[in-house]
Tab-separated table of C-alpha atoms in Angstrom:
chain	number	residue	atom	x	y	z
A	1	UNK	CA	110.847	72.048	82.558
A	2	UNK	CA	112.704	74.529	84.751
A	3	UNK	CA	112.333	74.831	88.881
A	4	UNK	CA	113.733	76.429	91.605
A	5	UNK	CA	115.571	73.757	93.606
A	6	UNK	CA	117.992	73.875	96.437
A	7	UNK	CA	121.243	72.719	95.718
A	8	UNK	CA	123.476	71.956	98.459
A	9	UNK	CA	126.662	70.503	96.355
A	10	UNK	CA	129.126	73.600	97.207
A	11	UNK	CA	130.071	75.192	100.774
A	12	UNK	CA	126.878	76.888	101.269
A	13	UNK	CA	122.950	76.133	100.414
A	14	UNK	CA	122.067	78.043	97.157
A	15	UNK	CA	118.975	78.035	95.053
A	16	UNK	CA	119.188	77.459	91.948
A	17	UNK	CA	117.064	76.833	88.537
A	18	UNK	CA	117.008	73.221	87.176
A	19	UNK	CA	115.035	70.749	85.047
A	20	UNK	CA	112.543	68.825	86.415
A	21	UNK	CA	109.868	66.128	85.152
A	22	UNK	CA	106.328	67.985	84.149
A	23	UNK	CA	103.803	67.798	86.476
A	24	UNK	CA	100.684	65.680	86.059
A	25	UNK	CA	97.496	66.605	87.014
A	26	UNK	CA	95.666	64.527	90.278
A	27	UNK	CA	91.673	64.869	90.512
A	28	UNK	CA	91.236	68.307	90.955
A	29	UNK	CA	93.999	69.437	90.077
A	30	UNK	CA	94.740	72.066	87.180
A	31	UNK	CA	97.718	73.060	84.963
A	32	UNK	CA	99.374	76.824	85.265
A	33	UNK	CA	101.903	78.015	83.298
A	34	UNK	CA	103.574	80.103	85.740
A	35	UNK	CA	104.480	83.514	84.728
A	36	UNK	CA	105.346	85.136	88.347
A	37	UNK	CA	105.600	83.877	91.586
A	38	UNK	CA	106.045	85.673	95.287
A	39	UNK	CA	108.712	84.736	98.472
A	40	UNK	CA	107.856	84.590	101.538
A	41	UNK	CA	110.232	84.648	104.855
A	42	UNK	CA	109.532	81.624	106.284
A	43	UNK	CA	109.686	79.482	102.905
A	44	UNK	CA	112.845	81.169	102.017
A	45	UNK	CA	114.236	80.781	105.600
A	46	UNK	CA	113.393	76.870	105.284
A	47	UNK	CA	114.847	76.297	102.006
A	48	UNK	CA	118.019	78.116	102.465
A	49	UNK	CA	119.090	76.892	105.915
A	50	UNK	CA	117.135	73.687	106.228
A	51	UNK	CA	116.327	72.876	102.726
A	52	UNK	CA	117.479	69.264	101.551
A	53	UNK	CA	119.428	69.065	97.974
A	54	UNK	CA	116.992	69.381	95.440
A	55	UNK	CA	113.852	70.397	97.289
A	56	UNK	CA	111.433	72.531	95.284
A	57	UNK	CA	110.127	75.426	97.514
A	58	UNK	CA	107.611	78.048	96.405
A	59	UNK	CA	103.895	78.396	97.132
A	60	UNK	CA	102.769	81.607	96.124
A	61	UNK	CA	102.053	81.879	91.855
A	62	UNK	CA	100.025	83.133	89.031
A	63	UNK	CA	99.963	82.150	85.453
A	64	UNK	CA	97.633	80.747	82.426
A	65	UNK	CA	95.410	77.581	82.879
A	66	UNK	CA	96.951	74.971	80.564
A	67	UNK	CA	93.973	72.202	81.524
A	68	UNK	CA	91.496	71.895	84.301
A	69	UNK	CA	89.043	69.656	85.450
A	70	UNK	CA	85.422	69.362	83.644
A	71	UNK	CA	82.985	71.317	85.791
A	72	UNK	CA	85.933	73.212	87.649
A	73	UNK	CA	85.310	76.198	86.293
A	74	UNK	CA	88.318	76.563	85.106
A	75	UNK	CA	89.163	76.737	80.741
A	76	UNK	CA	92.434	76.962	79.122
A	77	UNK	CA	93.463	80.186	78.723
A	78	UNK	CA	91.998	81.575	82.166
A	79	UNK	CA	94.352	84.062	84.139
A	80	UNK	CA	94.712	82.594	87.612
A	81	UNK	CA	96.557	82.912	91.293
A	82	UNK	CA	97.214	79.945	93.016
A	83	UNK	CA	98.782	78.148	96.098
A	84	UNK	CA	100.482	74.832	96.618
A	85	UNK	CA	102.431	73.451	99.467
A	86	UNK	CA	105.656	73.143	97.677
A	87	UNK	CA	107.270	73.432	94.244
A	88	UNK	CA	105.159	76.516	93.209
A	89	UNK	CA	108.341	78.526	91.550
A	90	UNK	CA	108.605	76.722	88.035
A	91	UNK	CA	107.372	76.724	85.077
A	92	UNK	CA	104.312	74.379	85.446
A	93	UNK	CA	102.435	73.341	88.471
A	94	UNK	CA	99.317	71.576	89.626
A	95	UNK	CA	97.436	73.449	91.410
A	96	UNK	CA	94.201	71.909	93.351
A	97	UNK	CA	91.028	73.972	92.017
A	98	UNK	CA	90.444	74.377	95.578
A	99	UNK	CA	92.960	77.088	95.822
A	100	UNK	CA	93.098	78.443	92.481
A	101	UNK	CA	90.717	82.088	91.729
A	102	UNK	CA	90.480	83.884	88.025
A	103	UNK	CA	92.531	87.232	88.098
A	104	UNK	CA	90.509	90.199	86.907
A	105	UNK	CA	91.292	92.098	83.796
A	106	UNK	CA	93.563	94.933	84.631
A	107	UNK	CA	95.471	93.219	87.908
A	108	UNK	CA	99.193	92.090	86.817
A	109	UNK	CA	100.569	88.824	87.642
A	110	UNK	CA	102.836	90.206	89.229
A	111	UNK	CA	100.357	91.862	91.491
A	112	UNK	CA	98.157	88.750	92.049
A	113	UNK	CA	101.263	86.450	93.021
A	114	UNK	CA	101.712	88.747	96.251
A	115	UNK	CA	98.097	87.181	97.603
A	116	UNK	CA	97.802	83.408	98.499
A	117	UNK	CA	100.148	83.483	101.638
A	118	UNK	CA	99.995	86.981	102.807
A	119	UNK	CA	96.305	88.186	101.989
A	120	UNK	CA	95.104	84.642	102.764
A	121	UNK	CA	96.543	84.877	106.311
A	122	UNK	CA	95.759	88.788	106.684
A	123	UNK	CA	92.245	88.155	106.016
A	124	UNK	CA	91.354	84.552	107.373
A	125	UNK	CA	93.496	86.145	111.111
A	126	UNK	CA	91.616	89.022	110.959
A	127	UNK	CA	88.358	86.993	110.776
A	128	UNK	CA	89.156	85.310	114.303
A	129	UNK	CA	87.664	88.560	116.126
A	130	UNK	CA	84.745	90.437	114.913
A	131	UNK	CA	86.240	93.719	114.272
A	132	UNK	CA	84.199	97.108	112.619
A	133	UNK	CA	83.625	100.364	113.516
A	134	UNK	CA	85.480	101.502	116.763
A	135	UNK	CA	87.641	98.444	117.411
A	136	UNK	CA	91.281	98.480	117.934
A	137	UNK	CA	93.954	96.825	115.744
A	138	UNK	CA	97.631	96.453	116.188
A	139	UNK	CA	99.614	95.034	113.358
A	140	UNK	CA	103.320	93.892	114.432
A	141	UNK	CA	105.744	93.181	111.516
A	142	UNK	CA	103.476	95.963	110.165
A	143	UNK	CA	106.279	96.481	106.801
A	144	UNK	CA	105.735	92.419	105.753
A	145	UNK	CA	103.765	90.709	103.140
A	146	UNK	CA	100.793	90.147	105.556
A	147	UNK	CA	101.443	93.170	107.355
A	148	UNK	CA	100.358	95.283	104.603
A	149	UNK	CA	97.504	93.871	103.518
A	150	UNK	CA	96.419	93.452	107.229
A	151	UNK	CA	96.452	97.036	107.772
A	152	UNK	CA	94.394	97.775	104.496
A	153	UNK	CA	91.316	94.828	104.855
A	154	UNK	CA	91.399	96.068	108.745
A	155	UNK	CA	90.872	99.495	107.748
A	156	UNK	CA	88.286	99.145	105.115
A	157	UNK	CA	86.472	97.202	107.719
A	158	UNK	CA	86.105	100.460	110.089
A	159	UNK	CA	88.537	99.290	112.479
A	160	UNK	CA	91.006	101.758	113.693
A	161	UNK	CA	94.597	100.737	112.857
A	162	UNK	CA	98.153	101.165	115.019
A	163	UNK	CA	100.951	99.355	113.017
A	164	UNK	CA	103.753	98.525	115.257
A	165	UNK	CA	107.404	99.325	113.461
A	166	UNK	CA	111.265	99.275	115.426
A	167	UNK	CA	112.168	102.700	113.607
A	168	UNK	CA	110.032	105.478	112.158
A	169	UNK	CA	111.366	105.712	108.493
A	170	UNK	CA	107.865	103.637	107.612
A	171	UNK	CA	105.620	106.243	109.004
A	172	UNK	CA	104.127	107.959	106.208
A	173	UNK	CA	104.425	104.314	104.221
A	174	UNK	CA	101.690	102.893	107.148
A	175	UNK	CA	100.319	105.608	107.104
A	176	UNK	CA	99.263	105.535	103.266
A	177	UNK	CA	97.925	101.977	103.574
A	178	UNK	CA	95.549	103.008	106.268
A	179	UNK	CA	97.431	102.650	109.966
A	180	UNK	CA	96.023	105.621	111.693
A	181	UNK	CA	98.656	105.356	114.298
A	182	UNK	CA	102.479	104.336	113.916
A	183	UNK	CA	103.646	102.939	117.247
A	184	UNK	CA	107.429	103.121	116.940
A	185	UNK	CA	108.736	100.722	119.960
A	186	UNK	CA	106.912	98.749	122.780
A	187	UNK	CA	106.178	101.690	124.929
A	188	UNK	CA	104.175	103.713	121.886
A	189	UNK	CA	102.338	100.397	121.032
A	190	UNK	CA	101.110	99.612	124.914
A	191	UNK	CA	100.145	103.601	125.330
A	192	UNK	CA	97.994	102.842	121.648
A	193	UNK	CA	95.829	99.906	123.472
A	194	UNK	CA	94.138	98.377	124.595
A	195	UNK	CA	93.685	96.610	121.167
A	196	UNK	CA	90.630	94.091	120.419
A	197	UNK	CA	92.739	92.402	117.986
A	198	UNK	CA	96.220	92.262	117.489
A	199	UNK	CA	98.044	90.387	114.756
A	200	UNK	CA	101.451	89.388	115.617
A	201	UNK	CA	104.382	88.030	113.119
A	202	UNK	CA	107.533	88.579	115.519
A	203	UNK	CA	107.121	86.736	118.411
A	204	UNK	CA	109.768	86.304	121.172
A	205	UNK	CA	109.735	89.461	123.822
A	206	UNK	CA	106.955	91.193	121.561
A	207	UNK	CA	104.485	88.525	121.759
A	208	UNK	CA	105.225	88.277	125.712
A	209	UNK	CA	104.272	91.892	126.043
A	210	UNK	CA	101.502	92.461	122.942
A	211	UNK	CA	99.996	89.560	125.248
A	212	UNK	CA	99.510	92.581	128.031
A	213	UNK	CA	97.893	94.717	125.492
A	214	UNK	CA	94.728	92.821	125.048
A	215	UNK	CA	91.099	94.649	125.647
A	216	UNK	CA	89.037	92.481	127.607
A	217	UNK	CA	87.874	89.477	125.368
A	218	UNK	CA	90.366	90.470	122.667
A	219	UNK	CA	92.160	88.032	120.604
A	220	UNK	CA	95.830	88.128	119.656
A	221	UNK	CA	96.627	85.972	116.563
A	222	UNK	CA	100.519	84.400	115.991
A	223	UNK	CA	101.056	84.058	112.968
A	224	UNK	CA	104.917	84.385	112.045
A	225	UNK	CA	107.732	84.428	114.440
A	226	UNK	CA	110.311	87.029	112.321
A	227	UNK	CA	112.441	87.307	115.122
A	228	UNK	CA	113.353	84.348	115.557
A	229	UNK	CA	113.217	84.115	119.566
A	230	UNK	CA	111.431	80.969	120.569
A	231	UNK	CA	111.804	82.045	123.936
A	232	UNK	CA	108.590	84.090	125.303
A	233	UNK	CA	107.576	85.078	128.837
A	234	UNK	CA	104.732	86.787	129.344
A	235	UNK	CA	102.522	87.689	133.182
A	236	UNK	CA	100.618	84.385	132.820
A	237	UNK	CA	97.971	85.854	135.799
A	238	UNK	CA	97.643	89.358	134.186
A	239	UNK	CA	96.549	88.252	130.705
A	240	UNK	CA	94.560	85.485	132.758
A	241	UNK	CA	92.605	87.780	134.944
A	242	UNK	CA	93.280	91.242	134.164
A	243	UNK	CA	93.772	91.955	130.857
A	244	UNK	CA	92.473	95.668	130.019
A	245	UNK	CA	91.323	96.223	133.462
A	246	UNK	CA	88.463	93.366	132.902
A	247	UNK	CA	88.740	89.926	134.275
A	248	UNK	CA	89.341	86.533	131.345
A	249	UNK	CA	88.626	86.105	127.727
A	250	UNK	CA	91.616	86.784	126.157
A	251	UNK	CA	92.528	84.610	123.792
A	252	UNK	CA	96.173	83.759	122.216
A	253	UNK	CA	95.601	82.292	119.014
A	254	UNK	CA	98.545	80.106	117.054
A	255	UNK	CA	97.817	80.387	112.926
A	256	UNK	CA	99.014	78.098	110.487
A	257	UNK	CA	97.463	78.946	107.236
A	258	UNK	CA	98.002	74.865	105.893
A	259	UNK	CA	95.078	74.054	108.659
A	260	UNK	CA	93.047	76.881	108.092
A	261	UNK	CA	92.404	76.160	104.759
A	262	UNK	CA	92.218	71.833	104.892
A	263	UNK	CA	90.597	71.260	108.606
A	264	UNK	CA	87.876	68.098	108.059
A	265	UNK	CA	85.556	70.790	109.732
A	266	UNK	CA	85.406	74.608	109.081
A	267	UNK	CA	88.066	75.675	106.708
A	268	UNK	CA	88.248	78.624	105.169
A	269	UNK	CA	87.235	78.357	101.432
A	270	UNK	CA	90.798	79.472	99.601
A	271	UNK	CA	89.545	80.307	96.510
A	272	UNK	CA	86.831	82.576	97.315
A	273	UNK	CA	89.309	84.543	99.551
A	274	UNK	CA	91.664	84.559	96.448
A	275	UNK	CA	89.106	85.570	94.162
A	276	UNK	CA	87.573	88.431	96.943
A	277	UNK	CA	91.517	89.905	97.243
A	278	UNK	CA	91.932	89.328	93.411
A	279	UNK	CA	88.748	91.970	93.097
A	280	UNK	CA	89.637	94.399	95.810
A	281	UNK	CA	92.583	94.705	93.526
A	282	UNK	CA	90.868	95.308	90.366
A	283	UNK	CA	89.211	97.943	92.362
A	284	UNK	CA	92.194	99.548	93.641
A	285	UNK	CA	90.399	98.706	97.257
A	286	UNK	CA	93.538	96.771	97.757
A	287	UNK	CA	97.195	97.388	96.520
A	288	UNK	CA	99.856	95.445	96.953
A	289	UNK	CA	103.197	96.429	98.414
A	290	UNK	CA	105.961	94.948	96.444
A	291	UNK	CA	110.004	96.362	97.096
A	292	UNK	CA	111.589	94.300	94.316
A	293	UNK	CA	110.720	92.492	91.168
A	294	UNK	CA	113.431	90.966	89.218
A	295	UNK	CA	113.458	87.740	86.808
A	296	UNK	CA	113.391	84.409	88.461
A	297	UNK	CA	116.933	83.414	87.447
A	298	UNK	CA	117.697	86.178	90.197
A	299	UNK	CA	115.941	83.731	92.849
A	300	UNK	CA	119.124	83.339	95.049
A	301	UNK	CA	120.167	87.039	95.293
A	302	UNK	CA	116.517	88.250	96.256
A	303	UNK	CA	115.628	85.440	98.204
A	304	UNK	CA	118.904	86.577	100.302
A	305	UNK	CA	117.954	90.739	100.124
A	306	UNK	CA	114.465	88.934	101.286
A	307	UNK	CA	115.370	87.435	104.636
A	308	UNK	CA	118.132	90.613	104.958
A	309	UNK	CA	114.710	93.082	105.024
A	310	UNK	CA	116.804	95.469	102.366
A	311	UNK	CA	112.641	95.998	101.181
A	312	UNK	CA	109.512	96.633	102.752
A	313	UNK	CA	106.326	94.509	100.936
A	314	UNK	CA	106.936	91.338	98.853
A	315	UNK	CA	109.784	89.580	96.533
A	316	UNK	CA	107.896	88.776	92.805
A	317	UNK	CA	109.945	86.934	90.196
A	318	UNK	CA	108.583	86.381	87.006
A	319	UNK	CA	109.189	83.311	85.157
A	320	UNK	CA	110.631	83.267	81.424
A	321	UNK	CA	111.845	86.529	79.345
């Protein structure tokens, strides 16, 4: 069968499509025949400038169940979105049942691929501080995969919603999805505070001051670092002591979606989130944002246009055709 693999054998790192063994099935484990997939920043990011020759990236998918476990719940023939820690963007894949949810009638493939990674981490952050009707949110890196569907499950839940964007040409974009505020640069986003819960995918001098824009026993959840800046510096006594005029409780919180969802002790359960996101599309509760769709021999060129941001919302390829 066909993957995407990095291939390192010219000047640069380039992925490319190549043939690869079948997969076989471990315990709990079913068969997809992959008919889209989504990218996400950080996988692309790894593969292309510290992928090794012939790595297989790619988590997010959706396809057609080929064989599943007895008592899985799972038949041949089923419609499914899936996850996998590697080697999701080819053909066929295991996936573990664990993280594997039906698709709906009516909801694309296309569609469902743009959920494991970014609605898993939008709704499994936004869990880590009660939020309804009243509280705060601030989404940073408001125009990415998990921005958008942040701002949408925050908003359904009650919550009022400031996305956080460097230039306004994504106003009435935010606005559509739900943001009832568009903070356009760090001085718009403190005067918008404070925020009970603040999800943050930049990092670097945003984090440092987002940090300052807690409410008192709000929670700010990490969960990309877009910018790239490794470096942050923040007023360790301020967001110790006083913190939205109140005194301790706030909480910085670093997300990494792998433990969330395979801690020994209180993981989240992936495919019930899948299937819940899966439905709130069906319902047209939740839409997906995606700026390009092409066919997955394109993989190179959009994974490039990808980490470039020439689109706001999700990469899909589709497999085949």
């Amino acid at each position: 069968m066909k993957a995407v693999t990095v291939s390192k054998t010219g000047p640069e790192t380039h992925l490319v499509l190549a043939e690869h063994t079948e997969p076989g099935a471990a315990p709990g484990e079913a068969i997809v025949a992959v008919r889209a997939f989504s990218l996400n920043n950080g996988e692309v990011r790894a593969a292309l400038h510290e992928g090794v020759d012939g790595d297989r990236p790619g988590w997010d998918l959706s396809g057609v169940v080929e064989s599943a476990p007895k008592g899985s719940g799972f038949q041949p023939g089923d419609r499914v979105v899936g996850l996998v820690w590697g080697g999701g963007w080819a053909e066929r894949v295991a996936v573990p049942t664990s993280r594997l949810a039906k698709i709906p009638d009516g909801v694309s493939f296309e569609a469902a691929s743009t959920l494991p990674v970014a609605g898993l981490t939008a709704a499994i952050a936004l869990q880590k501080k009660a939020i309804g009707k009243g509280s705060r949110v601030l989404v940073t890196a408001a125009t990415g995969g998990v921005g958008v569907y942040a701002i949408q499950l925050a908003a359904a839940a009650g919550a009022h919603v400031t996305a956080f964007v460097r230039a306004a040409a994504n106003t009435e974009f935010l606005r559509n999805l739900g943001a009832e505020e568009i903070a356009v640069g760090l001085e718009a986003a403190e005067k918008g505070g404070p925020y009970d819960l603040i999800l943050e995918g930049v990092g670097g001098t945003l984090l440092g001051e987002a940090l300052m824009w807690l409410a008192p026993r709000g929670v700010c959840v990490l969960f990309g670092d877009a910018s790239q800046d490794t470096l942050t510096t923040f007023d360790a006594r301020r967001f110790r002591l006083q913190s939205g005029g109140a005194y301790g409780g706030t909480v910085l919180y670093g997300f990494f979606l792998i433990d969330e969802l395979t801690r020994p002790e209180g993981a989240a359960d992936g495919s019930a989130l899948l299937a819940d996101l899966a439905r709130r599309l069906s319902e047209g509760s939740l839409r997906p944002v995606i700026g390009r769709t092409a066919q997955w021999t394109r993989i190179d060129t959009t994974a490039r246009e990808l980490l470039k941001r020439e689109f706001s919302g999700k990469a899909v390829l589709t497999v085949g055709g």
